[in-house]
Coordinates of C-alpha atoms in Angstrom, one line a residue:
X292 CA 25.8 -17.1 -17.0
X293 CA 25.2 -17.7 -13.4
X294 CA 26.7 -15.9 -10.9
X295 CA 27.4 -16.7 -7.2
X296 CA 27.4 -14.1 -4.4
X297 CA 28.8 -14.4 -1.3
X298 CA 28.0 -11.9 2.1
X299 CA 24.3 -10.3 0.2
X300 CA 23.3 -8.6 3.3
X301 CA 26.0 -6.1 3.2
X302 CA 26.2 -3.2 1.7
X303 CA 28.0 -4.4 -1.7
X304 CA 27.1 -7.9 -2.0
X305 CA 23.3 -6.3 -1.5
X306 CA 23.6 -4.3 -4.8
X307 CA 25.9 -6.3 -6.7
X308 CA 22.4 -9.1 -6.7
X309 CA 20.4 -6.4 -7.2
X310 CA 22.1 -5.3 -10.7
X311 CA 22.7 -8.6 -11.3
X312 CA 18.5 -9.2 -11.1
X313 CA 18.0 -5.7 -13.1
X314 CA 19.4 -6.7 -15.7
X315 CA 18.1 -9.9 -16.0
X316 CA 21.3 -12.0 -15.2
X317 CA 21.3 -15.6 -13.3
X318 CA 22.5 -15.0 -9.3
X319 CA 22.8 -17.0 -6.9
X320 CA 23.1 -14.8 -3.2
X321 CA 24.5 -16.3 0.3
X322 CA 25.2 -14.8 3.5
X323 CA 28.3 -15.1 6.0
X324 CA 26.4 -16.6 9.4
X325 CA 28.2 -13.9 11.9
X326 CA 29.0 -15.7 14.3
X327 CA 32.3 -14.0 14.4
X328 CA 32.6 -9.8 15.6
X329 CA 31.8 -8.5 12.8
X330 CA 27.5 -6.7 12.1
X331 CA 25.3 -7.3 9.5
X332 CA 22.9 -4.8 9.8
X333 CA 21.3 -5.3 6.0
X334 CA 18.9 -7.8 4.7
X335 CA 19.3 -10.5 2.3
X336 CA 18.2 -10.3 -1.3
X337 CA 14.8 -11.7 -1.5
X338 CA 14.1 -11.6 -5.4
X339 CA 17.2 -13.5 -6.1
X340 CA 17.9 -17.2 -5.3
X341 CA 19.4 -17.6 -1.7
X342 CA 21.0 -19.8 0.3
X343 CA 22.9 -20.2 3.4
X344 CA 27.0 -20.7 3.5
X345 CA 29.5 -19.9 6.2
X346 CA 32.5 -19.0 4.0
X347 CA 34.9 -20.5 7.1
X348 CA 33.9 -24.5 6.9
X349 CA 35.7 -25.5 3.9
X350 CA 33.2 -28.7 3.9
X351 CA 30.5 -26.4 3.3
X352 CA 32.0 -24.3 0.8
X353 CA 32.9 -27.1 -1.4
X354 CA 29.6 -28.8 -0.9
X355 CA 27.5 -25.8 -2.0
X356 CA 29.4 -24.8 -5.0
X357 CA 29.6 -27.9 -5.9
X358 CA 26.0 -28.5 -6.2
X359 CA 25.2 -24.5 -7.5
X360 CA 28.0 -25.3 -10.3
X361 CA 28.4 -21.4 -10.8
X362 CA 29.8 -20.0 -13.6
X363 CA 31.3 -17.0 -11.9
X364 CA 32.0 -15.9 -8.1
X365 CA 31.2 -12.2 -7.0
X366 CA 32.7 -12.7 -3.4
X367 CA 31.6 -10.2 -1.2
X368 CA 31.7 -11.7 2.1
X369 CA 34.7 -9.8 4.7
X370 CA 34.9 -9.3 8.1
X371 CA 35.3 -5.5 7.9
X372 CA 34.7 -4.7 11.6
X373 CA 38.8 -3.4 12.0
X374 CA 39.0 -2.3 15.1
X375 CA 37.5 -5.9 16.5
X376 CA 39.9 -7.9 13.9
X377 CA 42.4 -6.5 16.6
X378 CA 40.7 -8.0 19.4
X379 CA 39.5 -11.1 17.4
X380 CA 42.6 -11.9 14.8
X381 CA 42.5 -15.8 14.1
X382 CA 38.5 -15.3 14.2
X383 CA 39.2 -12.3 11.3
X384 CA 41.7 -14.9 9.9
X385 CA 39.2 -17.5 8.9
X386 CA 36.8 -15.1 7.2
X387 CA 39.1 -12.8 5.0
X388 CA 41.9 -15.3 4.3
X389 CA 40.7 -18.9 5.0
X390 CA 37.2 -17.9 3.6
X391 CA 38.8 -16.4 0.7
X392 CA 40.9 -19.4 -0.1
X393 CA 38.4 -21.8 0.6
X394 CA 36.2 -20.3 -2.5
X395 CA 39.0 -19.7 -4.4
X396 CA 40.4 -23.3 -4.6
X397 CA 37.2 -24.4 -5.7
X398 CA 36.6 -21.7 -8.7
X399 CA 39.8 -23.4 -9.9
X400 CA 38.8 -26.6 -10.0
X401 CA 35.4 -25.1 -11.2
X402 CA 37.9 -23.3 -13.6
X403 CA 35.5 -19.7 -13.4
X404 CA 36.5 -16.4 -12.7
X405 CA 36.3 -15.0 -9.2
X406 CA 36.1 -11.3 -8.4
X407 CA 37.3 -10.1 -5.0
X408 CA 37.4 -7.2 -3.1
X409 CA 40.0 -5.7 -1.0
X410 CA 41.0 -3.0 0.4
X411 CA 43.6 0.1 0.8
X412 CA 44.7 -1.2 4.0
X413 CA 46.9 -3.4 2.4
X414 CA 49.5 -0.5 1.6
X415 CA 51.2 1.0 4.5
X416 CA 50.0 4.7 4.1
X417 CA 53.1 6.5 3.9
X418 CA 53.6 9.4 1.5
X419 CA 51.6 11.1 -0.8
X420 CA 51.4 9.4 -3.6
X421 CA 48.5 7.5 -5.0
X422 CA 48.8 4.1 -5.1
X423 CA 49.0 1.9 -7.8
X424 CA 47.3 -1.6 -8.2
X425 CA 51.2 -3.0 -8.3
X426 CA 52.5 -1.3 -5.4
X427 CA 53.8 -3.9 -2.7
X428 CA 52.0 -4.8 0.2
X429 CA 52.5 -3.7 3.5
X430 CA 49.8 -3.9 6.1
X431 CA 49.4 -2.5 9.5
X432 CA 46.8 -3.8 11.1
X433 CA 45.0 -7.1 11.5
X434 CA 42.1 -6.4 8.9
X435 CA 44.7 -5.1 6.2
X436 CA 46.6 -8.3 6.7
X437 CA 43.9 -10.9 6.3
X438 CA 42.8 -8.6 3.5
X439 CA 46.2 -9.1 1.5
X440 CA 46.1 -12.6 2.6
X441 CA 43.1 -13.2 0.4
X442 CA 43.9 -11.4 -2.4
X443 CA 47.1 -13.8 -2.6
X444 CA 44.8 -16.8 -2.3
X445 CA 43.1 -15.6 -5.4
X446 CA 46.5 -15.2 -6.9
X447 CA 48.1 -18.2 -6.0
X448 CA 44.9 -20.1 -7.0
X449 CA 42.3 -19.1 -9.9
X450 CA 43.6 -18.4 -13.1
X451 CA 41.0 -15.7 -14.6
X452 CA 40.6 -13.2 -11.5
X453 CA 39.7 -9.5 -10.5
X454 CA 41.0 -8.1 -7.6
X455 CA 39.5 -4.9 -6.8
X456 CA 40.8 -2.9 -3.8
X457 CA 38.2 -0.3 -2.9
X458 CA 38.0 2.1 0.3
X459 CA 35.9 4.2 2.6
X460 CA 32.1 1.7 1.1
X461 CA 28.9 3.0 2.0
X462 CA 25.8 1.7 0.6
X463 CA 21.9 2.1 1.5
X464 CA 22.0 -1.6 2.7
X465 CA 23.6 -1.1 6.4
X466 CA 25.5 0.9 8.4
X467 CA 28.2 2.9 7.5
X468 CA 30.3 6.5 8.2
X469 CA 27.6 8.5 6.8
X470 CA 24.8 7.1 8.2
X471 CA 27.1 7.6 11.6
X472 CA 27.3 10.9 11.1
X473 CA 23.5 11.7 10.3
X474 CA 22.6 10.1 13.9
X475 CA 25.8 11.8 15.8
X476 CA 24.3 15.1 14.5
X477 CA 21.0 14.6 15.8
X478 CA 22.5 13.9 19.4
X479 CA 25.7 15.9 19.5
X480 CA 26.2 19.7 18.8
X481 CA 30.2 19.2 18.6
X482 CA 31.9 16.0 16.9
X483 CA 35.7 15.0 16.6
X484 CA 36.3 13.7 13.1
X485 CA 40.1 12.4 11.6
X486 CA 41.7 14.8 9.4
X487 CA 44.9 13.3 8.7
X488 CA 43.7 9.9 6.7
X489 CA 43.5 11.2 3.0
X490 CA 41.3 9.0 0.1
X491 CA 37.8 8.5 -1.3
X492 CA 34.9 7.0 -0.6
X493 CA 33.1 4.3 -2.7
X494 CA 29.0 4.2 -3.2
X495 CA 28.0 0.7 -3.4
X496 CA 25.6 1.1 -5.8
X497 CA 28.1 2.6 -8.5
X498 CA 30.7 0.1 -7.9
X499 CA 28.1 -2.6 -8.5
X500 CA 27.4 -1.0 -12.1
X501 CA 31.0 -1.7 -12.3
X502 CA 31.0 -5.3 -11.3
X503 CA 28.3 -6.6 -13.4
X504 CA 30.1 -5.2 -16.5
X505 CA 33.3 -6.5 -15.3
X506 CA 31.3 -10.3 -15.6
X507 CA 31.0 -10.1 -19.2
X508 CA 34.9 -9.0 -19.8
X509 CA 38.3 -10.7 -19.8
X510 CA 40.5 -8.2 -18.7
X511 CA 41.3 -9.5 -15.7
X512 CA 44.2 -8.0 -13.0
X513 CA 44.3 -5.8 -9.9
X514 CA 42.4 -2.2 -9.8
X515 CA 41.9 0.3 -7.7
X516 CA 38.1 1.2 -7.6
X517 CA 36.8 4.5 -5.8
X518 CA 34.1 7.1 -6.8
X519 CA 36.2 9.8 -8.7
X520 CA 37.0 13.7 -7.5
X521 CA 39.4 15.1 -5.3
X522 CA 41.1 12.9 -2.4
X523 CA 40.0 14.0 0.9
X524 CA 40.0 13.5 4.7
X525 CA 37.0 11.8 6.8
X526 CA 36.7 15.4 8.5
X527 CA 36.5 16.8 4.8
X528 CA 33.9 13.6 4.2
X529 CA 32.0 14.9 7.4
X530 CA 31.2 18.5 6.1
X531 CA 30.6 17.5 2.7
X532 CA 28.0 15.1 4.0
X533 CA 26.2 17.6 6.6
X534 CA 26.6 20.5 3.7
X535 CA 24.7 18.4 1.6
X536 CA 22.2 16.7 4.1
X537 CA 21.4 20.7 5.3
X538 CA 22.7 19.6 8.8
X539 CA 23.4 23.0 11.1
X540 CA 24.2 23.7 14.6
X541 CA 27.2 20.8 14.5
X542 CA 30.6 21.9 15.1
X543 CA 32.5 19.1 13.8
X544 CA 36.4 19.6 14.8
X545 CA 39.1 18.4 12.9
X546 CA 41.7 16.0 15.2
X547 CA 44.4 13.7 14.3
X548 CA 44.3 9.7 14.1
X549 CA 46.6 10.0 17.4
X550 CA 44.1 12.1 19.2
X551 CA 41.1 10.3 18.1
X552 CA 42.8 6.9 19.5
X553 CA 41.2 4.2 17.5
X554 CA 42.4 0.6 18.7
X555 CA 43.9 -0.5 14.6
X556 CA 46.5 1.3 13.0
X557 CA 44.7 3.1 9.6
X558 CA 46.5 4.0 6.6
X559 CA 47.4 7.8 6.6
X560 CA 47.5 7.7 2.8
X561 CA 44.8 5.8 1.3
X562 CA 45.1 7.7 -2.3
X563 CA 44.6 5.0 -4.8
X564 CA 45.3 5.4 -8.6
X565 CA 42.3 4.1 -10.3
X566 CA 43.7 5.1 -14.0
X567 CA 43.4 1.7 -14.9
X568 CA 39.8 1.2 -15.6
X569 CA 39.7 3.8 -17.9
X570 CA 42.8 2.3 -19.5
X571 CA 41.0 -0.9 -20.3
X572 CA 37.8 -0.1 -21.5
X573 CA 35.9 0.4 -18.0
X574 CA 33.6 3.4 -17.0
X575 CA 35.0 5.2 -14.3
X576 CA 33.0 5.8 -10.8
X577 CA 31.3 9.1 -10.8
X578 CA 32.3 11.6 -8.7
X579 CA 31.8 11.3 -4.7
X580 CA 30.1 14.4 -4.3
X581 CA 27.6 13.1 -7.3
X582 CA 27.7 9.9 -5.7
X583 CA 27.2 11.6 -2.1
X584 CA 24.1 13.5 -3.3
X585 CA 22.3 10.3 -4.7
X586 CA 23.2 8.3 -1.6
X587 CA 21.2 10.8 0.7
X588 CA 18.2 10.9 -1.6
X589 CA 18.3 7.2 -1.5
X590 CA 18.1 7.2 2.2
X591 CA 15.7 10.6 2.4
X592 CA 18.1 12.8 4.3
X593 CA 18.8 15.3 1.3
X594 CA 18.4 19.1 2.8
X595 CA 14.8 20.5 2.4
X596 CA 14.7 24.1 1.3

């Protein structure tokens, strides 16, 4: 089996080649050109097979997956910069939806499967409860909506399909909340972190695990994919992640969503039920805290006693 992946210099198309190549698996990487708001601040797979493809010229994307004749689409490619989707929308458009649809009109006539990732910002974030893969859509912001416009591009269009909605990614290839927070604390003795958005982060590297297994399945469908434990808040994430990387001397104060002032509307609630992996057959995410630990080793900024 051959697999193509789209966006490799992020943080989850990055890892998804690399298990892909660790296991000895056919991959074929490609990168977004970003051109649009969005950063790339990773590198592209080098021991893989690579090759160029802006996901928003529908020319292109027929051309080269045409000529690649995949058997199986890992798309990883997003705009994920939210804030600038607001300032940017029709740009954000053409990556998350029209990209999206794009590919997945040709893994139909292809007839493969096509995994795709989105995102908790397609629910609205009211209430409490965590939630599940059927729940209805109801986004708030620019990025949630171009988000849920993919995912019904993959509906509407390819027959064999997972749709994974994860939340809060970080991954050793780029930048990313933690990696914030590690270079805040070297400059800033006080920082003002959310409290009020509740969910759980996912490692890269785990979901990735998760991915390649998923290739040699059929139990396709919508899941909800985080690193296990107990939900918690980015100013929960904050001390968890300065607790473990030995950071001291940072105050770090709790505020709300509505003090901190970002331009996009987030999700308040971004609990996700992720019960149904284990219900068909997939291995569950470890914990975050595991996850959390491994990440800073990966990067070298585990505490030294």
């Amino acid at each position: 089996m051959k697999a193509f992946v789209t966006g490799v210099s992020g943080q989850l198309g990055h890892d998804v080649m690399n298990e892909l190549h660790k296991r000895g698996m056919a991959g074929i990487g490609s990168d977004i050109q970003p051109s649009y708001g969005g950063v790339q601040d990773g590198t592209a797979v080098t021991q893989m097979p690579y090759v160029q493809l802006d996901i928003t010229d529908e020319q292109q994307v027929r051309d080269t997956l045409f000529r690649e004749k995949p058997d199986y689409m890992i798309h990883c490619a997003a705009w994920t910069a939210v804030d600038k989707a607001e300032e940017m929308p029709e740009a954000c458009r053409k990556v998350n939806a029209n990209g999206t649809e794009y590919i997945a009109k040709c893994c139909a006539e292809l007839g493969i499967p096509m995994i795709y990732f989105s995102t908790d910002y397609v629910f609205d974030g009211n209430g409490e409860r965590p939630w599940e893969p059927e729940d209805e859509r109801h986004p708030l912001d620019v990025y949630g909506e171009t988000k849920a416009e993919g995912e019904l591009a993959v509906i509407r269009n390819v027959k064999d399909y997972y749709i994974l909605r994860i939340a809060w990614v970080f991954g050793t290839n780029g930048s990313n909340f933690i990696r914030t927070m590690l270079k805040l604390s070297k400059t800033h003795d006080t920082l003002r972190v959310v409290c009020d958005q509740i969910g759980t982060p996912t490692y890269t590297l785990d979901l990735a695990r998760l991915v390649v297994d998923m290739t040699g399945e059929k139990k396709y469908g919508i899941y909800h994919v985080t690193n296990e434990g107990d939900y918690i808040s980015w100013y929960d994430f904050t001390k968890a992640i300065f607790e473990e990387a030995g950071v001291t001397g940072v105050n770090v104060i709790p505020v709300t969503s509505e003090e901190y002032g970002a331009k996009a509307v987030r999700p308040y609630n971004s609990r996700m039920n992720r019960s149904k992996l284990a219900e068909n057959g997939f291995e569950p995410l470890p914990d975050w805290r595991d996850a959390l630990r491994r990440f800073l080793a990966a990067i070298g900024e585990t505490k030294h006693e």
